[in-house]
Amino acid sequence: MYITALTARSFRNYDSLAVGFSPGVNIIVGANAQGKTNLLEAVHFLATGRSHRAGRDGELVKWGRDLAFLRGEVSSFGGSRSIEAQIPAAGRKSIKVDGTELRRLSDLFGIFQIVMFTPDDLQLIKGSPGLRRRYLDMQICQISPLYRHYLQRYNQVLRQRNKLLERREARSLPVWDEQLVRFGSAVIRYRLRAVEVLSPFTQRHYRAIAGEGEEMKLAYQPFWAREGEGPPWSEDDIQGLFREEIRRVREDELRRGQTLVGPQRDDLVFAIADRPAKSFASQGQQRSGVLACKLAELDYIQRESGEYPLLLLDDVASELDDERRERFFAGVPEGVQLLLTTTSLRPLMPILAHGQVFRIANGIIREGKGG
């Protein structure tokens, strides 16, 4: 899967942009604050309907304009598709696929699959559990419409149940408890399976990048699990443990006015050399681990969907030493389209011969030469 062309108008610092990409390596080079990350953000928006960094959509509209426009032409085994987005400075965005407006944003997921790295992703291992849950959800949502349905329904039930808890309406809770168990258990099952598939991919890529003979392991930790407890859990196990935890915390929930159990409290746990990475990983180990996860995402999506997603890399070259950088790029599977940003071509010499170079300044992009 790859993007062949991108058009943007009044998006971030772009007045008007039209660029075509090769199906291989595309390198966007320029000084800081010239629009490199904005270009990747535009591609990310076309794939997900969201910015990876803006708090609200209106921030994406160029200052002084009323509306931003994006259009991407994408190709996959299933043929070519066009995706358009109109983003008003105030109001509701509109997204069209092949000229037809989508009724729900979730319908966009999976049409154009991506994996993205930004320097903020280096917090994945040591940051909050919410970062790791979103990391999992992003991958699964791109390949499973049913998971998107379960996750949406769970979040709807969670919001309604929290309203009842805030109002201390204990008599109304049992019906919502069962829905919480039903949809929450489905979310957990999908996440457990995803980690089961991701883990060996991540281990392999970590060994290749770190080059230190260390092992990195992933484990999904549901809200009921204590340290050292792990799968397998059957569907009946998950639902039974879920109900047991609901009963256990009932009084606490009523007192605090919020749901205290469920997959919104789960975590993805990393271990390096059998030690908790969140507590003990060095900066170098964190970088190797996060980039191994990104390569594992490529393998996971290819296994589940039959083709590789597009790989977006924002300033990855500056985050690695020469050896790890070379090992990372060696781990990118053949046939994956790359869009990557950099302030200097020097660190990218090993892949430069295979790449198309674009030079960017003040929101204007031109195809350039390497070197």
Coordinates of C-alpha atoms in Angstrom, one line a residue:
M1 CA 0.0 0.0 0.0
Y2 CA 1.4 3.4 -0.9
I3 CA 0.4 7.0 -1.6
T4 CA 1.1 8.3 -5.1
A5 CA 0.1 11.9 -4.8
L6 CA -0.7 14.5 -2.1
T7 CA -2.5 17.8 -2.5
A8 CA -2.9 20.3 0.3
R9 CA -4.4 23.8 0.5
S10 CA -4.3 26.2 3.5
F11 CA -3.0 23.3 5.6
R12 CA -0.7 24.4 8.4
N13 CA 2.1 26.5 6.7
Y14 CA 1.2 25.3 3.2
D15 CA -0.6 27.7 1.0
S16 CA -0.8 25.2 -1.9
L17 CA 1.0 21.9 -2.2
A18 CA 1.0 19.2 -4.9
V19 CA 3.5 16.4 -4.8
G20 CA 3.9 13.0 -6.2
F21 CA 5.7 10.2 -4.4
S22 CA 7.7 7.1 -5.5
P23 CA 6.5 3.7 -4.2
G24 CA 9.9 3.3 -2.5
V25 CA 11.9 5.7 -0.3
N26 CA 10.9 9.4 -0.2
I27 CA 13.1 11.7 1.8
I28 CA 11.9 15.2 2.8
V29 CA 14.9 17.4 3.8
G30 CA 14.9 20.9 5.2
A31 CA 15.6 23.1 8.2
N32 CA 13.4 23.0 11.2
A33 CA 10.0 24.7 11.1
Q34 CA 9.8 24.6 7.3
G35 CA 6.9 22.1 7.0
K36 CA 8.4 18.7 7.0
T37 CA 6.3 17.3 9.9
N38 CA 3.3 19.1 8.5
L39 CA 3.5 17.0 5.4
L40 CA 3.6 13.8 7.3
E41 CA 0.7 15.1 9.4
A42 CA -1.3 15.6 6.3
V43 CA -0.8 12.0 5.2
H44 CA -1.6 10.8 8.7
F45 CA -4.9 12.8 8.7
L46 CA -5.9 11.2 5.4
A47 CA -5.3 7.7 6.8
T48 CA -7.0 8.3 10.2
G49 CA -9.1 11.4 10.0
R50 CA -7.1 12.9 12.9
S51 CA -3.9 14.8 13.5
H52 CA -1.2 12.9 15.5
R53 CA -0.5 16.1 17.5
A54 CA -3.2 18.8 17.2
G55 CA -5.6 19.3 20.0
R56 CA -8.4 20.2 17.7
D57 CA -8.9 20.1 13.9
G58 CA -9.1 23.9 13.6
E59 CA -5.4 24.2 14.5
L60 CA -4.6 22.5 11.1
V61 CA -6.1 25.4 9.1
K62 CA -3.5 28.0 7.9
W63 CA -3.7 31.2 10.0
G64 CA -6.2 33.6 8.5
R65 CA -8.0 31.0 6.3
D66 CA -11.4 29.5 6.8
L67 CA -10.9 26.0 5.4
A68 CA -8.1 23.5 4.8
F69 CA -8.2 20.9 2.0
L70 CA -6.3 17.6 1.7
R71 CA -6.4 15.0 -1.1
G72 CA -4.4 11.8 -1.4
E73 CA -4.3 9.2 -4.1
V74 CA -3.5 5.8 -2.7
S75 CA -2.8 2.4 -4.3
S76 CA -3.1 -1.1 -2.9
F77 CA -3.7 -4.6 -4.1
G78 CA -7.4 -3.7 -4.3
G79 CA -6.8 -0.8 -6.7
S80 CA -6.6 3.0 -6.5
R81 CA -8.6 5.1 -4.1
S82 CA -8.9 8.9 -3.5
I83 CA -9.3 10.3 -0.1
E84 CA -10.3 14.0 0.5
A85 CA -10.7 16.0 3.7
Q86 CA -12.2 19.4 4.2
I87 CA -11.2 20.9 7.6
P88 CA -13.0 24.1 8.6
A89 CA -11.4 26.5 11.1
A90 CA -14.6 26.0 13.1
G91 CA -17.2 23.3 12.5
R92 CA -17.4 19.7 11.4
K93 CA -14.8 18.2 9.0
S94 CA -15.9 16.3 6.0
I95 CA -14.0 13.2 4.6
K96 CA -14.8 11.6 1.2
V97 CA -13.5 8.3 -0.2
D98 CA -13.8 8.1 -4.0
G99 CA -16.2 11.1 -3.9
T100 CA -18.6 9.6 -1.3
E101 CA -18.7 11.3 2.1
L102 CA -18.2 9.0 5.0
R103 CA -20.9 9.0 7.6
R104 CA -18.6 7.9 10.4
L105 CA -15.0 8.6 10.9
S106 CA -14.3 5.0 11.9
D107 CA -15.2 4.0 8.3
L108 CA -11.9 5.6 7.2
F109 CA -9.7 3.2 9.1
G110 CA -8.2 0.4 7.0
I111 CA -8.6 2.1 3.7
F112 CA -5.1 3.5 3.8
Q113 CA -2.9 1.8 6.4
I114 CA 0.1 3.6 8.0
V115 CA 2.7 3.1 10.7
M116 CA 4.2 6.4 12.0
F117 CA 7.2 7.2 14.2
T118 CA 7.7 10.6 15.8
P119 CA 10.1 11.6 18.5
D120 CA 7.2 11.6 20.9
D121 CA 6.9 7.9 20.5
L122 CA 10.1 7.4 22.5
Q123 CA 7.7 7.8 25.5
L124 CA 6.0 4.5 24.6
I125 CA 8.0 2.4 27.0
K126 CA 8.3 4.7 30.0
G127 CA 5.2 6.9 29.4
S128 CA 1.6 6.4 30.6
P129 CA -0.4 3.2 30.0
G130 CA -2.7 5.2 27.8
L131 CA 0.1 5.7 25.3
R132 CA 0.6 2.0 25.0
R133 CA -3.2 1.2 24.8
R134 CA -3.5 3.7 21.9
Y135 CA -0.4 2.1 20.2
L136 CA -2.3 -1.2 20.2
D137 CA -5.7 0.2 19.3
M138 CA -4.3 2.1 16.3
Q139 CA -2.9 -1.1 14.8
I140 CA -5.9 -3.3 15.5
C141 CA -8.4 -0.7 14.3
Q142 CA -6.6 -0.5 10.9
I143 CA -7.2 -4.2 10.2
S144 CA -10.4 -5.1 12.0
P145 CA -13.7 -3.4 11.6
L146 CA -15.2 -5.6 14.2
Y147 CA -12.7 -4.5 16.8
R148 CA -13.5 -0.8 15.9
H149 CA -17.2 -1.7 16.6
Y150 CA -16.4 -3.3 20.0
L151 CA -14.1 -0.5 21.1
Q152 CA -16.7 2.2 20.1
R153 CA -19.5 0.3 21.9
Y154 CA -17.4 -0.2 24.9
N155 CA -16.6 3.5 25.2
Q156 CA -20.3 4.4 24.8
V157 CA -21.2 2.0 27.6
L158 CA -18.4 3.3 29.7
R159 CA -19.6 6.9 29.4
Q160 CA -23.2 5.9 30.2
R161 CA -22.1 3.8 33.2
N162 CA -19.9 6.7 34.5
K163 CA -23.0 9.0 34.4
L164 CA -25.0 6.5 36.5
L165 CA -22.1 6.2 39.0
E166 CA -21.8 10.0 39.2
R167 CA -25.5 10.1 40.1
R168 CA -25.2 7.1 42.5
E169 CA -27.9 5.3 40.6
A170 CA -27.0 1.8 41.9
R171 CA -30.2 0.1 40.8
S172 CA -29.6 0.9 37.1
L173 CA -26.1 -0.5 37.1
P174 CA -26.6 -4.3 36.5
V175 CA -27.8 -3.9 32.9
W176 CA -24.8 -1.7 32.1
D177 CA -22.5 -4.0 34.0
E178 CA -23.3 -6.8 31.6
Q179 CA -22.7 -4.6 28.5
L180 CA -19.5 -3.5 30.0
V181 CA -18.4 -7.1 30.4
R182 CA -19.6 -8.1 26.9
F183 CA -17.8 -5.4 24.9
G184 CA -14.9 -5.0 27.3
S185 CA -14.1 -8.7 27.2
A186 CA -14.1 -8.5 23.4
V187 CA -11.7 -5.6 23.4
I188 CA -9.4 -7.5 25.7
R189 CA -9.5 -10.7 23.6
Y190 CA -8.5 -8.7 20.5
R191 CA -5.6 -7.0 22.3
L192 CA -4.3 -10.2 23.8
R193 CA -4.3 -11.8 20.3
A194 CA -2.5 -8.8 18.8
V195 CA 0.2 -8.9 21.5
E196 CA 0.6 -12.6 20.9
V197 CA 1.3 -11.9 17.2
L198 CA 3.4 -8.8 17.8
S199 CA 5.7 -10.2 20.4
P200 CA 7.9 -12.5 18.3
F201 CA 8.1 -9.8 15.6
T202 CA 9.2 -7.3 18.2
Q203 CA 11.8 -9.7 19.7
R204 CA 13.3 -10.3 16.3
H205 CA 13.6 -6.7 15.4
Y206 CA 14.9 -5.7 18.8
R207 CA 17.7 -8.2 18.6
A208 CA 18.6 -6.9 15.1
I209 CA 18.6 -3.2 16.1
A210 CA 20.2 -3.4 19.6
G211 CA 22.8 -5.9 18.5
E212 CA 23.6 -6.7 22.1
G213 CA 22.2 -10.2 22.5
E214 CA 19.4 -8.9 24.7
E215 CA 15.8 -10.0 24.5
M216 CA 12.7 -7.7 24.6
K217 CA 9.4 -9.2 25.5
L218 CA 5.8 -7.9 25.4
A219 CA 3.0 -8.9 27.7
Y220 CA -0.6 -7.6 27.9
Q221 CA -1.6 -6.9 31.5
P222 CA -5.4 -6.8 32.0
F223 CA -6.8 -4.8 34.9
W224 CA -7.3 -7.9 37.1
A225 CA -3.9 -9.3 36.6
R226 CA -1.2 -9.1 39.3
E227 CA 2.5 -9.0 38.5
G228 CA 3.6 -12.4 37.2
E229 CA 0.1 -13.5 36.1
G230 CA -0.4 -14.0 32.4
P231 CA -2.3 -15.7 29.7
P232 CA -3.8 -18.0 28.5
W233 CA -7.3 -16.7 29.5
S234 CA -10.3 -18.2 27.8
E235 CA -13.3 -16.1 26.8
D236 CA -15.2 -17.5 29.9
D237 CA -12.1 -16.7 32.1
I238 CA -12.1 -13.1 30.9
Q239 CA -15.8 -12.5 31.5
G240 CA -15.7 -14.3 34.8
L241 CA -12.8 -12.2 36.1
F242 CA -14.4 -9.1 34.8
R243 CA -17.7 -9.7 36.7
E244 CA -15.7 -10.6 39.8
E245 CA -13.8 -7.3 39.7
I246 CA -17.0 -5.4 39.2
R247 CA -18.5 -6.9 42.3
R248 CA -15.3 -6.3 44.3
V249 CA -15.1 -2.6 43.5
R250 CA -18.8 -1.7 43.5
E251 CA -18.7 0.4 46.7
D252 CA -15.6 2.2 45.6
E253 CA -17.1 3.0 42.3
L254 CA -20.2 4.5 43.8
R255 CA -18.2 6.5 46.3
R256 CA -15.8 7.8 43.6
G257 CA -18.4 8.2 40.8
Q258 CA -16.4 6.4 38.1
T259 CA -15.7 3.0 36.6
L260 CA -12.6 1.5 38.1
V261 CA -12.4 -1.7 36.0
G262 CA -12.1 -2.5 32.3
P263 CA -9.7 -2.4 29.4
Q264 CA -9.3 1.4 29.9
R265 CA -7.1 0.4 32.8
D266 CA -5.0 -2.3 31.1
D267 CA -1.4 -1.9 30.1
L268 CA 1.2 -3.3 27.7
V269 CA 4.3 -4.3 29.6
F270 CA 7.8 -4.3 28.1
A271 CA 10.7 -6.3 29.5
I272 CA 14.3 -6.2 28.4
A273 CA 16.7 -8.9 29.6
D274 CA 13.8 -10.0 31.9
R275 CA 13.7 -6.7 33.7
P276 CA 10.8 -4.2 33.5
A277 CA 11.8 -1.8 30.8
K278 CA 9.7 1.0 32.3
S279 CA 12.0 1.1 35.3
F280 CA 15.4 -0.1 34.0
A281 CA 15.7 0.5 30.3
S282 CA 18.5 2.9 29.2
Q283 CA 17.9 5.6 26.6
G284 CA 19.5 3.5 23.9
Q285 CA 17.4 0.5 24.9
Q286 CA 14.2 2.6 24.8
R287 CA 15.0 3.9 21.3
S288 CA 15.8 0.4 20.0
G289 CA 12.6 -1.0 21.6
V290 CA 10.3 1.7 20.2
L291 CA 11.8 1.3 16.7
A292 CA 11.5 -2.5 17.0
C293 CA 7.8 -2.0 17.8
K294 CA 7.4 0.1 14.6
L295 CA 8.9 -2.5 12.4
A296 CA 6.8 -5.1 14.2
E297 CA 3.7 -3.1 13.3
L298 CA 4.6 -3.4 9.6
D299 CA 4.8 -7.2 10.0
Y300 CA 1.6 -7.4 12.0
I301 CA -0.5 -5.4 9.5
Q302 CA 1.0 -7.3 6.6
R303 CA 0.2 -10.6 8.3
E304 CA -3.4 -9.6 9.0
S305 CA -4.3 -7.6 5.9
G306 CA -2.0 -9.2 3.2
E307 CA 0.0 -6.1 2.4
Y308 CA 2.4 -3.7 4.1
P309 CA 1.3 -0.2 5.2
L310 CA 3.0 3.0 4.5
L311 CA 5.8 3.9 6.9
L312 CA 6.1 7.5 8.1
L313 CA 9.3 8.5 9.9
D314 CA 9.7 11.9 11.4
D315 CA 13.3 12.8 12.1
V316 CA 14.2 9.2 13.0
A317 CA 17.8 9.6 11.8
S318 CA 18.6 12.0 14.7
E319 CA 17.4 9.5 17.3
L320 CA 19.9 6.7 16.6
D321 CA 23.7 6.3 16.4
D322 CA 25.1 5.2 13.0
E323 CA 25.1 1.4 13.7
R324 CA 21.5 1.3 15.1
R325 CA 20.3 3.5 12.3
E326 CA 21.8 1.2 9.7
R327 CA 20.3 -1.9 11.4
F328 CA 16.9 -0.2 11.6
F329 CA 16.7 0.6 7.9
A330 CA 18.0 -2.9 7.1
G331 CA 14.9 -4.2 9.0
V332 CA 12.4 -2.3 6.8
P333 CA 10.9 -5.0 4.6
E334 CA 11.3 -4.7 0.9
G335 CA 8.3 -3.2 -0.8
V336 CA 7.4 -0.8 2.1
Q337 CA 6.9 2.8 1.0
L338 CA 8.8 5.2 3.2
L339 CA 8.2 8.9 3.8
L340 CA 10.8 10.3 6.1
T341 CA 11.9 13.7 7.2
T342 CA 15.4 14.9 8.1
T343 CA 17.4 18.1 8.5
S344 CA 20.5 16.5 6.9
L345 CA 21.0 13.8 4.2
R346 CA 24.3 12.7 5.7
P347 CA 22.9 10.1 8.1
L348 CA 20.7 8.6 5.3
M349 CA 23.5 7.9 2.9
P350 CA 22.9 4.1 3.1
I351 CA 19.4 4.5 1.7
L352 CA 19.9 7.6 -0.4
A353 CA 20.8 5.7 -3.6
H354 CA 17.3 4.2 -3.5
G355 CA 15.4 7.3 -2.5
Q356 CA 13.6 10.2 -4.1
V357 CA 14.6 13.5 -2.4
F358 CA 12.4 16.5 -1.8
R359 CA 13.7 19.8 -0.4
I360 CA 11.4 22.0 1.6
A361 CA 11.6 25.6 2.7
N362 CA 8.9 28.0 3.9
G363 CA 6.1 25.5 3.0
I364 CA 7.3 25.1 -0.6
I365 CA 8.5 21.7 -1.7
R366 CA 10.7 20.8 -4.7
E367 CA 12.1 17.6 -5.9
G368 CA 15.8 17.8 -5.4
K369 CA 19.0 15.8 -5.6
G370 CA 20.9 13.8 -3.0
G371 CA 24.1 14.8 -1.5

